Every structure is written in C-alpha cells, then in structure tokens.
PDB file of C-alpha atoms and ligand atoms in Angstrom:
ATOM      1  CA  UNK A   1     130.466 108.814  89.813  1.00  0.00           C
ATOM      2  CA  UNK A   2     128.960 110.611  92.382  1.00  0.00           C
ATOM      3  CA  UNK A   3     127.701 108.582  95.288  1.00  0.00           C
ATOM      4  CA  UNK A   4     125.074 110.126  98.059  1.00  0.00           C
ATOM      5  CA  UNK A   5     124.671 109.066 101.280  1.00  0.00           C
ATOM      6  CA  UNK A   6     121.423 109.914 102.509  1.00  0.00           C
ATOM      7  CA  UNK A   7     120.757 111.907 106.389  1.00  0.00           C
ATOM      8  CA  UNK A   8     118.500 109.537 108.351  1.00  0.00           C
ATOM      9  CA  UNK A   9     117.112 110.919 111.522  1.00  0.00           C
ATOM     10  CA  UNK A  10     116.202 108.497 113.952  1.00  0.00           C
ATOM     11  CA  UNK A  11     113.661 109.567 116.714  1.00  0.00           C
ATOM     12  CA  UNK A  12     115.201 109.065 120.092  1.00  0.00           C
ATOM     13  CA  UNK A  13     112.580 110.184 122.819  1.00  0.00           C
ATOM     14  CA  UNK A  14     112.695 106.200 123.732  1.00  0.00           C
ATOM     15  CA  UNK A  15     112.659 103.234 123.131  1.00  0.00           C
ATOM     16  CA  UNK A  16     114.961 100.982 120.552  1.00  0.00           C
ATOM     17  CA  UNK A  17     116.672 104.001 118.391  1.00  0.00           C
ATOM     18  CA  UNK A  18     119.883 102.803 118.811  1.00  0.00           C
ATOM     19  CA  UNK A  19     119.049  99.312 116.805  1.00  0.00           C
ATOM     20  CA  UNK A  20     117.749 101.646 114.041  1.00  0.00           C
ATOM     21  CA  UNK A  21     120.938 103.518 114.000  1.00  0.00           C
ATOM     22  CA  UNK A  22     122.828 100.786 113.781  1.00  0.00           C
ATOM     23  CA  UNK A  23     121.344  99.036 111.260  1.00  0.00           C
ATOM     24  CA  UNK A  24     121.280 102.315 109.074  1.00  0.00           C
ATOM     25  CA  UNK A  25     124.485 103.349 109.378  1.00  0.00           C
ATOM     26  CA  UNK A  26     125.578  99.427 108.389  1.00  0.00           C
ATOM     27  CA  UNK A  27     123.742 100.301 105.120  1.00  0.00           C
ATOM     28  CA  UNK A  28     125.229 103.669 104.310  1.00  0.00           C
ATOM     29  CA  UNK A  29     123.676 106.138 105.523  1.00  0.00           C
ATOM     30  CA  UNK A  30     124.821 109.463 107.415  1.00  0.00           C
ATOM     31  CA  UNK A  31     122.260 108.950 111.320  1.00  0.00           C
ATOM     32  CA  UNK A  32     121.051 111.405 113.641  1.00  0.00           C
ATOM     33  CA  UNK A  33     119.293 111.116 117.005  1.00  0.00           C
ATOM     34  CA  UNK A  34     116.510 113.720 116.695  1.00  0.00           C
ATOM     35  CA  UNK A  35     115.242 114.905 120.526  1.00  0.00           C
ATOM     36  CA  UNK A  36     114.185 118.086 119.470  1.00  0.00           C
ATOM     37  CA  UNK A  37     112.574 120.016 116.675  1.00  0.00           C
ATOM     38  CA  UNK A  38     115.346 121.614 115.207  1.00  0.00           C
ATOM     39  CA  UNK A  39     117.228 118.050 114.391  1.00  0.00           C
ATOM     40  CA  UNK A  40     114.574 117.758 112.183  1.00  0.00           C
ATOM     41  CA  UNK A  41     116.429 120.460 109.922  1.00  0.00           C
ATOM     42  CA  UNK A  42     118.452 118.937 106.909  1.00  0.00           C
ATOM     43  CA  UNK A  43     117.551 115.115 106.981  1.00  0.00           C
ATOM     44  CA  UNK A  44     116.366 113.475 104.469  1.00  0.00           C
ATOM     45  CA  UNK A  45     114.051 111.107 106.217  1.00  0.00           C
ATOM     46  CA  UNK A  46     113.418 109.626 109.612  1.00  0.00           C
ATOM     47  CA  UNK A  47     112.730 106.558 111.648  1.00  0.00           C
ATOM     48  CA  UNK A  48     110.780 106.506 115.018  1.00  0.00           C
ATOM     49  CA  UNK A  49     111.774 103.178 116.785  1.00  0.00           C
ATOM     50  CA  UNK A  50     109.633 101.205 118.808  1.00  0.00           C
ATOM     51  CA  UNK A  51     108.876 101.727 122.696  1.00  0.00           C
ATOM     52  CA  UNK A  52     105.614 102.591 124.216  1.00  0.00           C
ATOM     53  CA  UNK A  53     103.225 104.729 122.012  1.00  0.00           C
ATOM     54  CA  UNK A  54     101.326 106.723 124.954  1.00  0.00           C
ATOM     55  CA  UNK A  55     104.391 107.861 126.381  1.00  0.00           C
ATOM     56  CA  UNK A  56     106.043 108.734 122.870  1.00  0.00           C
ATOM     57  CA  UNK A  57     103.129 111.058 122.277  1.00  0.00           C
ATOM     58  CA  UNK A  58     103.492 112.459 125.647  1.00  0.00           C
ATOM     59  CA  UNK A  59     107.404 113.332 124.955  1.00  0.00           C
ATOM     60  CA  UNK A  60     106.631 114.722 121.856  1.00  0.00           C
ATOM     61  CA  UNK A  61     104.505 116.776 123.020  1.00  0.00           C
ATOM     62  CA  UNK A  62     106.395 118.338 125.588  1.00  0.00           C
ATOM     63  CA  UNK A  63     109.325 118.599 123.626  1.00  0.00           C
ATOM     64  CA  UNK A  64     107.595 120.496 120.934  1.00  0.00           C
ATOM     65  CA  UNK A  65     107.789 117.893 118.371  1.00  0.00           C
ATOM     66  CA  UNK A  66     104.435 117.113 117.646  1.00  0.00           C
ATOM     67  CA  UNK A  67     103.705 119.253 114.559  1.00  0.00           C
ATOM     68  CA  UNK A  68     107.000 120.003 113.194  1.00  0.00           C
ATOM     69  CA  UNK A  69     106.698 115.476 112.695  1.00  0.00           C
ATOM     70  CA  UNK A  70     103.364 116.130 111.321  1.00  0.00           C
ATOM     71  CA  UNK A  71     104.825 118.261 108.512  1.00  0.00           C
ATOM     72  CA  UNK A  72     107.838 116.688 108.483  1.00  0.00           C
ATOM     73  CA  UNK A  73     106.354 113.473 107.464  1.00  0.00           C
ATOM     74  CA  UNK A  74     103.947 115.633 104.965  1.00  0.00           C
ATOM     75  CA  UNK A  75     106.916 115.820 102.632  1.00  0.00           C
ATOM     76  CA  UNK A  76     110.050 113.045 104.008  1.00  0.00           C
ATOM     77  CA  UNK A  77     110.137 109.792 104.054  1.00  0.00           C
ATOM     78  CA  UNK A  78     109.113 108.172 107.402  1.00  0.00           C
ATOM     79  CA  UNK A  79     109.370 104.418 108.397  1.00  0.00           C
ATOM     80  CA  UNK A  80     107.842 104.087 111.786  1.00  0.00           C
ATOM     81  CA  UNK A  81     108.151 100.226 113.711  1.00  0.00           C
ATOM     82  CA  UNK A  82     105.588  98.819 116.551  1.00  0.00           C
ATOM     83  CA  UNK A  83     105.028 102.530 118.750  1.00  0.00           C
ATOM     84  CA  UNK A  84     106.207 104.174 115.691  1.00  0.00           C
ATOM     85  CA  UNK A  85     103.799 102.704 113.360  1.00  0.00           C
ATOM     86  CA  UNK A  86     100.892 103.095 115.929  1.00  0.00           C
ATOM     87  CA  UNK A  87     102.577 107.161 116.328  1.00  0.00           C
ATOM     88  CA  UNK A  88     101.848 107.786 112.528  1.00  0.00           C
ATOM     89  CA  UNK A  89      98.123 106.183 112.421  1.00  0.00           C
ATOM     90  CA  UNK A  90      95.155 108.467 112.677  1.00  0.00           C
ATOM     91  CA  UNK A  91      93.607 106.451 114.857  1.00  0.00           C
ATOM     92  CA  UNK A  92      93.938 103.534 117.384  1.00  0.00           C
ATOM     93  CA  UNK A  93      91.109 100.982 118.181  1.00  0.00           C
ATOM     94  CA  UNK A  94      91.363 101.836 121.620  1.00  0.00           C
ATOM     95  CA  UNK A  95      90.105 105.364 121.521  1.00  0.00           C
ATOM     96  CA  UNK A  96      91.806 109.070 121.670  1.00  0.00           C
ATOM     97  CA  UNK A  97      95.514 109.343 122.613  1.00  0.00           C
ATOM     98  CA  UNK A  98      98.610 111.643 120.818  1.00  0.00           C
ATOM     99  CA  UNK A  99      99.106 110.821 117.073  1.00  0.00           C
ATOM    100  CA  UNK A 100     100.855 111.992 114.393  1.00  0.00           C
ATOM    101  CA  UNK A 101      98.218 111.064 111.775  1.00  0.00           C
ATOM    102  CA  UNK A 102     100.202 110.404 108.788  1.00  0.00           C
ATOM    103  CA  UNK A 103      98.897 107.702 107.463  1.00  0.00           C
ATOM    104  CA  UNK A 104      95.275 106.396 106.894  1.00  0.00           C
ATOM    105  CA  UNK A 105      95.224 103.551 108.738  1.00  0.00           C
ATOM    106  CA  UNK A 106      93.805 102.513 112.208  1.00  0.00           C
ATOM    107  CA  UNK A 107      95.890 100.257 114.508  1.00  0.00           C
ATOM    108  CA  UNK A 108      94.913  97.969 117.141  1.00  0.00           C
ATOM    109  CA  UNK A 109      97.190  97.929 120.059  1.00  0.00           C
ATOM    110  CA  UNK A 110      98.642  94.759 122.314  1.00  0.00           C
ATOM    111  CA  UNK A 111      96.431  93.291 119.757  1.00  0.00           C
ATOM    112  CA  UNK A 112      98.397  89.690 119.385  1.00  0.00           C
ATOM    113  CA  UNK A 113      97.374  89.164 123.554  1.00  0.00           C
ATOM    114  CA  UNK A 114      98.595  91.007 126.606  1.00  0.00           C
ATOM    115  CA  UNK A 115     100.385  88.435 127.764  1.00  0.00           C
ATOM    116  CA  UNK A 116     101.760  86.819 124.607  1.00  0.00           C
ATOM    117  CA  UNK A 117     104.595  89.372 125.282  1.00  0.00           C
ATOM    118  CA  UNK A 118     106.501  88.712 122.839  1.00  0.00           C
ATOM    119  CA  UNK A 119     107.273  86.235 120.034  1.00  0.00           C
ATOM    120  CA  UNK A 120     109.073  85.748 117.398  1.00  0.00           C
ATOM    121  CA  UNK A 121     107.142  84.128 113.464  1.00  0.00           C
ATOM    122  CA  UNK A 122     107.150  84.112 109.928  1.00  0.00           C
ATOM    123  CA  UNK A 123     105.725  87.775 107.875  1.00  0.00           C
ATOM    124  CA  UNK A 124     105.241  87.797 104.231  1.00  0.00           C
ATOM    125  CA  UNK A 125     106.342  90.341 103.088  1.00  0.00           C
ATOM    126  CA  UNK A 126     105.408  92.242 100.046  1.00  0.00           C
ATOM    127  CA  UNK A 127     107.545  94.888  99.205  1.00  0.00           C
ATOM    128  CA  UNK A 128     106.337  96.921  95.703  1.00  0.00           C
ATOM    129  CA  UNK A 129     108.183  95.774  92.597  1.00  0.00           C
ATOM    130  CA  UNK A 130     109.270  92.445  94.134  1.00  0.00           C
ATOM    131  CA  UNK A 131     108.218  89.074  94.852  1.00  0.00           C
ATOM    132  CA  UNK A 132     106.765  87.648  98.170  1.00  0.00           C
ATOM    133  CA  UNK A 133     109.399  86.572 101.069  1.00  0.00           C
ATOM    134  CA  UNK A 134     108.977  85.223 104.460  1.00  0.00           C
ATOM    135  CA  UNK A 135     110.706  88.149 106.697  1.00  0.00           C
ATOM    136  CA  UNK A 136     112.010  87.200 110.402  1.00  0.00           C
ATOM    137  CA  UNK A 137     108.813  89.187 112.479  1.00  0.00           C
ATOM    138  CA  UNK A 138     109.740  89.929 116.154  1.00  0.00           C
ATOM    139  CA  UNK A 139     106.772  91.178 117.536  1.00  0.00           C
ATOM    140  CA  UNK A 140     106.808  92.497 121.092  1.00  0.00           C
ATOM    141  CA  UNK A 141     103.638  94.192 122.610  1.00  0.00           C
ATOM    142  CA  UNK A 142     102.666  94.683 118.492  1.00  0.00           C
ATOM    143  CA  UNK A 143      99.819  95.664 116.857  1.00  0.00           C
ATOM    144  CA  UNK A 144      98.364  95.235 114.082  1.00  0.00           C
ATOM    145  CA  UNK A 145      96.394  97.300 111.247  1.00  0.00           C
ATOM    146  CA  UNK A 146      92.773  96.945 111.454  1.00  0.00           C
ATOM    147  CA  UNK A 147      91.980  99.147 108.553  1.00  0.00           C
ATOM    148  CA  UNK A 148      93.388 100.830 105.817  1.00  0.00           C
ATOM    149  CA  UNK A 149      92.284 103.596 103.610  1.00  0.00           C
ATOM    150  CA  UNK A 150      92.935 104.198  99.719  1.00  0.00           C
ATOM    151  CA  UNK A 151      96.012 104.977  98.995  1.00  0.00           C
ATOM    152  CA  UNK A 152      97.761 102.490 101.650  1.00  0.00           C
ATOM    153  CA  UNK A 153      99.290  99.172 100.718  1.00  0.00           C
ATOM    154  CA  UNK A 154      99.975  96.253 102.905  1.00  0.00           C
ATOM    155  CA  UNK A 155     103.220  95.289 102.154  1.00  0.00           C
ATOM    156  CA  UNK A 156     103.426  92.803 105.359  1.00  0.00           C
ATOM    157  CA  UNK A 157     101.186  90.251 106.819  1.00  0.00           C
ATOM    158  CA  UNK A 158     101.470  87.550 109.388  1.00  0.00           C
ATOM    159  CA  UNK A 159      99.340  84.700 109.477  1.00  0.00           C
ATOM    160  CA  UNK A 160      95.510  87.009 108.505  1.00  0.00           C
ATOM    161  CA  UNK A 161      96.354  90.146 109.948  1.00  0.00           C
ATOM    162  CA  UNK A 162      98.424  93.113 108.224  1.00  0.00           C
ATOM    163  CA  UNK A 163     101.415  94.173 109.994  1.00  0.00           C
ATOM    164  CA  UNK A 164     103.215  96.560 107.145  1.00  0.00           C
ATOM    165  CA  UNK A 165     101.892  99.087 105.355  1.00  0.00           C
ATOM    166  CA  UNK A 166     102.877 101.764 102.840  1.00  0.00           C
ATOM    167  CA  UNK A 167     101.385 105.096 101.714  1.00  0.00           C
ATOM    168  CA  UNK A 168     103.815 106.788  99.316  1.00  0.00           C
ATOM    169  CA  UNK A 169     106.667 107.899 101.093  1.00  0.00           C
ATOM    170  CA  UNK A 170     105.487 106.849 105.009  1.00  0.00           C
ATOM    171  CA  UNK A 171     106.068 103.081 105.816  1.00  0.00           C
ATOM    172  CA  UNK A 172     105.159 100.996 109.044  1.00  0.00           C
ATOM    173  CA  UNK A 173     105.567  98.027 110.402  1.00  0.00           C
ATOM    174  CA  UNK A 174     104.269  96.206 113.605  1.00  0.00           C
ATOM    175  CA  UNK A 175     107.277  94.345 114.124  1.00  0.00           C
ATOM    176  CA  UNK A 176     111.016  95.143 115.179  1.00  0.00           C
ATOM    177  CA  UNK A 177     113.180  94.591 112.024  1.00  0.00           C
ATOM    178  CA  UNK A 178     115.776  96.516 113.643  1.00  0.00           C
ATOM    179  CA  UNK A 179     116.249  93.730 116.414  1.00  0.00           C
ATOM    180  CA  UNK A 180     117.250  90.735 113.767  1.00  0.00           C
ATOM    181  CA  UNK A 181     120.112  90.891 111.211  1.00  0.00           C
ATOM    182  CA  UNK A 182     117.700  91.045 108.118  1.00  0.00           C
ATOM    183  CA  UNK A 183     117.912  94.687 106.700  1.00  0.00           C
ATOM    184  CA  UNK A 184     116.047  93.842 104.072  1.00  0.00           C
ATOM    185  CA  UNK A 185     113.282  96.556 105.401  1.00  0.00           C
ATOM    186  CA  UNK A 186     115.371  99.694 106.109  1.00  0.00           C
ATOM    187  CA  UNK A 187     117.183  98.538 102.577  1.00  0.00           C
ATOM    188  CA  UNK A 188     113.932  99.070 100.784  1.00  0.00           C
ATOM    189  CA  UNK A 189     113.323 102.169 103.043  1.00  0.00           C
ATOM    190  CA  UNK A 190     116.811 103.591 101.456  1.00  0.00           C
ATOM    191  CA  UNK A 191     115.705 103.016  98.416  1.00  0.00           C
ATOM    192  CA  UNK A 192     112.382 104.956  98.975  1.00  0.00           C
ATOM    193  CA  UNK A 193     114.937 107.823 100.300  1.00  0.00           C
ATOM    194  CA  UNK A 194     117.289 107.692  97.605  1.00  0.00           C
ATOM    195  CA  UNK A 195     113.745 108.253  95.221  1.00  0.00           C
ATOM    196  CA  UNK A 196     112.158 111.366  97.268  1.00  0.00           C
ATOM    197  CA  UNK A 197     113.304 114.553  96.460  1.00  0.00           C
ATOM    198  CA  UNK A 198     116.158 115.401  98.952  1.00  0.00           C
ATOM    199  CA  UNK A 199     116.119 118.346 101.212  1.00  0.00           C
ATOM    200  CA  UNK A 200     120.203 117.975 101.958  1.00  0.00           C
ATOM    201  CA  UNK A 201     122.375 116.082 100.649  1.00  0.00           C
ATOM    202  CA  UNK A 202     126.062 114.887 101.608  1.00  0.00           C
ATOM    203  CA  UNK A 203     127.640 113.770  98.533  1.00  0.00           C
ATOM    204  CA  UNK A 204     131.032 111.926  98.603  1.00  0.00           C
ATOM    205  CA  UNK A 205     133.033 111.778  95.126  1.00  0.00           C
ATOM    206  CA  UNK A 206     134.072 108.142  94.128  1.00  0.00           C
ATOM    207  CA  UNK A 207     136.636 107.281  91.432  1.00  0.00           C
TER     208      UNK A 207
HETATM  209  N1  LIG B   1     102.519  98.086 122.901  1.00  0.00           N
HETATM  210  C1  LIG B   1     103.261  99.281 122.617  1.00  0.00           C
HETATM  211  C2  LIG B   1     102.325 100.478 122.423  1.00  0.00           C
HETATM  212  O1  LIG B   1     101.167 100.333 122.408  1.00  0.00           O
HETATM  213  C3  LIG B   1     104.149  99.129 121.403  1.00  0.00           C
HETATM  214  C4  LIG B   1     105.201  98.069 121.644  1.00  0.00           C
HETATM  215  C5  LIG B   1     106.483  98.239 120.889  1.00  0.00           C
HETATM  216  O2  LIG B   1     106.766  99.288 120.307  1.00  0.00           O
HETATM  217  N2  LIG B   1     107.323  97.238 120.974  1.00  0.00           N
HETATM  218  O3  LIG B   1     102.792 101.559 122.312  1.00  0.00           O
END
C-alpha cells in the first residue's frame, strides 16, 4: 500500500502560522512556512493563518506574493482562517484594501463588535457529505460573510451569520480552529487535498 503524505504550505508573513503547522503536521502532513514566492513551488496546498488582513496584504505585496497566491489558489487547495479568509474574498464591506480574490464572497470585518475582542461559542458546522456538528468557534477580531455568490457553500454558521464557506477547492473560516484541539477542519481540508490533483507528491511505502 502506498501511503501519501500531502506538502502543506502554510503562509507565514504573520500572524498564527505556527498553530496551523502544528496542527497539520499532527495529522500527517509534510509543512512548509512559505515567505516568499518560490515556496510556493511543489506544495500541494496552503493555509494562510490568521493575523491582521491590511497588513497581510501589505507584506504580500512587497514580498512579491500577491499574484503568484492568486494563481496559486486558481488551481490548489487553499483554507484561509479570520485575515486569511478576509485575504481570499473579493471584497470587504469596508471598502478597497489588498485581496487575493479567490473566492466570491464579501466579508465584513471586526464585524462581531470592536470591542467584543474576542470570544469563544458554539458554530454549526456543515461540512459536505456529513451531518451537522457544533464546532468549538474562537473568534478574535472575526468577521463574518455578508454575501456569497453561486458556487460558494456555507459550511459554518454561528448563531445567523455565516462564518465558513467553501467554493471547490478554497475554504474559509472566520474563526481560529487552529487555536483549540478540534482538527476536525484541517481533517476535512486533507481530505479536500488528498482529492485535488497533486502537483508533488512525497510518497512513503507501507507494508
Ligand atoms: N480583524 C482582523 C482583520 O481585519 C482579523 C483578525 C484575525 O485574523 N484574528 O484583518
């Protein structure tokens, strides 16, 4: 039996990569900080953490990221969380800053209060194929979808307000998965890796 481990960039400009990695590597696959463009070269997917969205974009840009992630996500599975989700809407509620554009929705940001900071409450989530659970959301400075185009699914919501989508391989969520023991998210990432065609591959032989 041949058994592959899938390459699983995570974005590391900022913000709370290193709970990605973890979490990732816990579930089996091979994890790579990506800073610059030419990390992007050989993964099969990629994660970009949490942090603070307007700055994000800014490093991006400067680091000459910006549209080797917009065709990077054209063709790889991308899960983006809180900044990360807001980096691949096309738009935010707030008006023009750096996006990647990925995905049709449009976010609203801060949007559970400024100074709710952060909190911690019960998502249902949705995931395709499987029935409804209540999901662990820690939501710091999140936002939240405020529209969604064809083509995207909500696949999370807390209380009215949609906090995970999905549209085909790109997935986002408002909350920080990565900061509670419950991989049940990057899990059902995997899985969406282990289904997209793979660009490189380490395979490991198993008796
Ligand atoms: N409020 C942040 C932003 O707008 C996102 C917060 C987070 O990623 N925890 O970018």
């Amino acid at each position: 039996m041949v058994v592959t481990s899938p390459t699983v960039g995570v974005l590391a400009l900022q913000g709370a990569f290193r709970e990605h990695g973890r979490m990732l590597s816990g579930l089996g696959a091979e994890v790579r900080e990506v800073r610059l463009a030419a990390q992007l070269q050989g993964l099969d997917a990629l994660v970009i953490p949490g942090g603070e969205s307007t700055t994000m974009g800014k490093l991006m840009k400067s680091n000459g990221l910006t549209e080797p992630l917009r065709r990077f996500a054209v063709d790889h599975p991308v899960l983006g969380s809180c900044a990360g989700l807001i980096m691949l809407s096309r738009r935010t509620a707030e008006g023009s800053q750096p996006l990647l554009g990925a995905m049709d929705i449009t976010v609203r940001r801060n949007a559970f209060g400024r100074q709710l900071h952060s909190f911690e409450g019960p998502v249902q989530l949705r995931l395709p194929g499987r029935p409804a659970v209540t999901f662990p959301g820690v939501f710091i400075r999140s936002p939240w979808v405020e529209q969604t185009g064809p083509g995207v699914e909500t696949i999370a919501t807390y209380e009215d307000r949609i906090v995970g989508v999905r549209q085909g391989n790109l997935m986002g969520v408002a909350f920080h998965p990565e900061l509670t023991d419950d991989n049940r998210i990057h899990r059902y990432f995997l899985e969406l890796v282990a289904e997209a065609p793979r660009s490189n591959t380490v395979e490991t032989e198993v008796a």
